[in-house]
Amino acid sequence: MNIDAIKTAYRRYARIYDVVFGPIFHPGRKAIIEVLDCRPGDNILEVGVGTGLSLPLYPDDVKVTGIDISAEMLTKAHQRVELEELTHVEAVLEMDAEKMQFGDNSFDKVVAMYVVSVVPDPVQLVKEMSRVCKPDGEIFIANHFRSSNPLLKSAESLLSPLSKLAGFRPDFDLEDFLQRTRLEVIEMRSVNLFGYWKVLRCRNAG
Ligand SMILES: C[S@@+](CC[C@H](N)C(=O)[O-])C[C@H]1O[C@@H](n2cnc3c(N)ncnc32)[C@H](O)[C@@H]1O
């Protein structure tokens, strides 16, 4: 995966994204907002916000900033913010989540929904999420991780060469991800179809 391949994939997806990936991923989006346990005034960053499907799910009394690398996905997010008058959305910005322009310790909570297996370097992404998150803040991740079922695992490995075209890695391994990022998981939930995706709530270890 590289930035150009990602931009190309999501340029193609932007028009159909909400229809194809809206409903199937929605239980996970709702679950992560529940796990966020938002407090009034919370300053929240969502990386890889895409078309902004999650934005209406946040309560009105928090401040949300969304970033994404795909201009086409963000156009849809801007339209949603305007049409639905989402006043809790502070900004929706084009920015690489692996090289963010925010200062250290800027946000109370940092969220990545279906993004960690998309970016070129998931370890660098988590490093950046951790840097911009306050030391006592939390990091939230929703993603599909490689199945432990041998049949599904083989199917995921077979699909792996199509990662660039698909715009995500189908064989992304949870244990390896946690080991390499040193994320400290406080809570884990299975979500979406057959519980095939996970929501992780993590302490910002810095
Ligand atoms: C599978 S979509 C998820 C979109 C949204 N979070 C959702 O719940 O539907 C992955 C998103 O991550 C974005 N993305 C990939 N790499 C990125 C990066 N390095 N920085 C910011 N966004 C990135 C893509 O452009 C795409 O919009």
Coordinates of C-alpha atoms and ligand atoms in Angstrom, one line a residue:
M1 CA 0.0 0.0 0.0
N2 CA 1.3 3.5 -0.8
I3 CA -0.4 6.9 -0.7
D4 CA -0.9 7.1 -4.5
A5 CA -2.6 3.7 -4.5
I6 CA -4.8 4.7 -1.6
K7 CA -5.8 8.0 -3.2
T8 CA -6.6 6.2 -6.5
A9 CA -8.7 3.5 -4.7
Y10 CA -10.7 6.0 -2.6
R11 CA -11.1 8.4 -5.6
R12 CA -12.9 5.4 -7.3
Y13 CA -14.8 4.5 -4.1
A14 CA -16.0 8.0 -3.2
R15 CA -19.2 8.0 -5.3
I16 CA -20.4 4.5 -4.2
Y17 CA -18.8 4.3 -0.7
D18 CA -21.9 5.2 1.3
V19 CA -24.0 2.6 -0.5
V20 CA -21.4 -0.2 -0.4
F21 CA -19.7 0.4 2.9
G22 CA -22.3 2.4 4.8
P23 CA -24.6 -0.2 6.3
I24 CA -22.1 -3.0 6.6
F25 CA -19.7 -1.0 8.8
H26 CA -22.3 1.0 10.7
P27 CA -22.7 -1.2 13.8
G28 CA -19.0 -0.8 14.4
R29 CA -19.2 3.0 14.0
K30 CA -22.1 3.0 16.6
A31 CA -20.2 0.7 18.9
I32 CA -17.0 2.9 18.8
I33 CA -19.0 6.1 19.6
E34 CA -20.6 4.2 22.6
V35 CA -17.2 3.0 23.8
L36 CA -15.8 6.6 23.4
D37 CA -18.0 7.5 26.4
C38 CA -18.0 11.2 25.2
R39 CA -17.9 13.9 27.9
P40 CA -19.2 17.5 27.2
G41 CA -16.4 19.5 25.7
D42 CA -14.3 16.5 24.6
N43 CA -11.9 17.5 21.8
I44 CA -12.0 14.5 19.4
L45 CA -9.9 13.7 16.3
E46 CA -11.1 11.2 13.7
V47 CA -8.4 10.1 11.2
G48 CA -9.5 8.7 7.9
V49 CA -13.0 10.2 8.3
G50 CA -13.8 9.3 4.7
T51 CA -17.3 10.5 3.6
G52 CA -18.1 11.4 7.3
L53 CA -20.6 8.6 7.9
S54 CA -19.7 8.6 11.6
L55 CA -20.0 12.4 12.1
P56 CA -23.8 12.5 12.8
L57 CA -23.2 9.9 15.5
Y58 CA -21.2 12.1 17.9
P59 CA -23.1 14.0 20.6
D60 CA -23.7 17.7 20.0
D61 CA -21.6 18.8 23.0
V62 CA -18.2 17.5 21.8
K63 CA -15.9 19.1 19.2
V64 CA -14.9 16.8 16.3
T65 CA -12.2 17.3 13.7
G66 CA -12.0 14.8 10.8
I67 CA -9.0 14.3 8.5
D68 CA -8.5 12.2 5.4
I69 CA -6.0 11.9 2.5
S70 CA -8.7 11.6 -0.2
A71 CA -10.1 14.9 -1.5
E72 CA -13.0 13.0 -3.1
M73 CA -14.1 11.3 0.1
L74 CA -13.8 14.6 1.9
T75 CA -16.1 16.4 -0.6
K76 CA -18.8 14.0 0.6
A77 CA -18.0 14.7 4.2
H78 CA -18.2 18.5 3.7
Q79 CA -21.6 18.0 2.0
R80 CA -22.8 15.9 5.0
V81 CA -21.7 18.5 7.6
E82 CA -23.5 21.3 5.7
L83 CA -26.7 19.4 4.8
E84 CA -27.1 17.9 8.3
E85 CA -26.0 21.1 10.0
L86 CA -23.4 19.2 12.2
T87 CA -22.4 22.1 14.4
H88 CA -20.2 19.9 16.6
V89 CA -17.8 19.3 13.6
E90 CA -15.0 21.9 14.0
A91 CA -13.3 21.1 10.7
V92 CA -12.9 18.4 8.0
L93 CA -9.3 18.7 6.6
E94 CA -7.2 17.0 3.9
M95 CA -4.2 15.7 5.8
D96 CA -2.0 12.6 6.0
A97 CA -2.7 10.9 9.3
E98 CA 0.9 9.6 9.3
K99 CA 2.3 13.1 9.3
M100 CA -0.3 15.3 11.1
Q101 CA 0.0 19.1 11.3
F102 CA -1.5 19.2 14.8
G103 CA 0.6 19.9 17.9
D104 CA 1.4 17.4 20.6
N105 CA -1.3 16.6 23.1
S106 CA -4.1 18.4 21.2
F107 CA -7.0 15.9 21.6
D108 CA -8.7 14.1 24.4
K109 CA -9.6 11.1 22.1
V110 CA -8.3 10.0 18.8
V111 CA -10.3 7.6 16.6
A112 CA -9.6 5.5 13.5
M113 CA -12.5 3.7 12.0
Y114 CA -11.5 1.1 9.3
V115 CA -8.2 2.9 8.7
V116 CA -5.3 1.0 10.3
S117 CA -5.2 -1.7 7.6
V118 CA -5.5 0.9 4.8
V119 CA -2.6 3.3 5.6
P120 CA 1.0 2.5 4.2
D121 CA 2.5 2.3 7.7
P122 CA 0.1 1.4 10.6
V123 CA 2.9 1.8 13.2
Q124 CA 3.6 5.3 12.1
L125 CA -0.1 6.1 12.1
V126 CA -0.5 4.9 15.7
K127 CA 2.6 6.9 16.7
E128 CA 1.1 10.0 15.3
M129 CA -2.3 9.3 16.9
S130 CA -0.5 8.9 20.2
R131 CA 1.5 12.1 19.7
V132 CA -1.5 14.3 19.1
C133 CA -3.5 12.7 21.9
K134 CA -3.2 14.0 25.4
P135 CA -1.1 11.8 27.7
D136 CA -4.1 10.8 29.7
G137 CA -6.3 10.4 26.6
E138 CA -7.5 7.4 24.7
I139 CA -7.2 5.9 21.3
F140 CA -10.0 4.0 19.6
I141 CA -9.7 1.7 16.6
A142 CA -12.4 -0.2 14.6
N143 CA -11.0 -2.7 12.1
H144 CA -11.1 -6.1 10.5
F145 CA -8.2 -8.3 11.7
R146 CA -7.1 -11.6 10.2
S147 CA -9.4 -14.4 11.1
S148 CA -8.3 -17.3 13.4
N149 CA -10.5 -19.7 11.4
P150 CA -8.1 -21.6 9.1
L151 CA -10.4 -21.5 6.1
L152 CA -11.1 -17.8 6.3
K153 CA -7.4 -17.2 7.0
S154 CA -6.4 -18.9 3.8
A155 CA -9.0 -16.9 1.8
E156 CA -7.7 -13.7 3.3
S157 CA -4.1 -14.7 2.4
L158 CA -5.2 -15.4 -1.2
L159 CA -6.8 -12.0 -1.4
S160 CA -3.7 -10.2 -0.1
P161 CA -2.1 -9.5 -3.5
L162 CA -5.3 -7.4 -4.3
S163 CA -4.6 -5.0 -1.4
K164 CA -3.6 -2.1 -3.6
L165 CA -6.7 -2.5 -5.8
A166 CA -9.1 -3.0 -2.9
G167 CA -7.6 -0.2 -0.8
F168 CA -7.1 -2.3 2.3
R169 CA -5.2 -5.3 3.6
P170 CA -7.5 -8.3 4.1
D171 CA -4.9 -10.3 6.1
F172 CA -4.1 -7.7 8.8
D173 CA -3.0 -9.5 12.0
L174 CA -4.2 -8.2 15.4
E175 CA -1.4 -9.7 17.5
D176 CA 1.3 -8.4 15.3
F177 CA -0.3 -5.0 15.1
L178 CA -0.5 -4.7 18.9
Q179 CA 3.0 -6.0 19.4
R180 CA 4.5 -3.5 16.9
T181 CA 2.5 -0.5 18.1
R182 CA 2.7 -1.4 21.8
L183 CA -0.9 -0.3 22.1
E184 CA -2.4 -1.1 25.5
V185 CA -5.9 -2.4 25.0
I186 CA -8.4 -1.7 27.8
E187 CA -11.5 -3.0 26.1
M188 CA -12.2 -5.1 23.0
R189 CA -15.6 -5.8 21.3
S190 CA -16.5 -7.8 18.3
V191 CA -18.8 -5.9 15.8
N192 CA -20.4 -6.1 12.4
L193 CA -21.3 -9.2 10.4
F194 CA -20.5 -12.4 12.4
G195 CA -18.4 -10.2 14.8
Y196 CA -15.7 -10.3 12.1
W197 CA -14.5 -6.8 13.0
K198 CA -13.2 -5.5 16.3
V199 CA -13.5 -2.3 18.3
L200 CA -10.4 -1.5 20.5
R201 CA -10.3 1.0 23.2
C202 CA -6.6 1.8 24.2
R203 CA -4.8 3.8 26.8
N204 CA -2.5 6.4 25.2
A205 CA 0.8 5.0 26.4
G206 CA 2.7 7.8 24.7
Ligands
LIG1 C1 -12.2 2.2 4.6 S1 -12.2 4.0 4.6 C2 -13.0 4.3 6.1 C3 -13.8 5.6 6.1 C4 -14.6 5.9 7.4 N1 -13.7 6.0 8.5 C5 -15.7 5.0 7.6 O1 -16.0 4.7 8.7 O2 -16.4 4.6 6.6 C6 -10.6 4.4 4.9 C7 -10.3 5.9 4.8 O3 -8.9 6.1 5.2 C8 -8.4 7.1 4.4 N2 -6.9 7.1 4.5 C9 -6.1 6.2 4.1 N3 -4.8 6.5 4.3 C10 -4.8 7.7 5.0 C11 -3.8 8.5 5.5 N4 -2.5 8.2 5.4 N5 -4.2 9.7 6.1 C12 -5.5 10.0 6.2 N6 -6.5 9.2 5.7 C13 -6.2 8.1 5.1 C14 -8.9 6.8 3.0 O4 -8.8 7.9 2.1 C15 -10.4 6.4 3.3 O5 -11.2 7.5 3.3

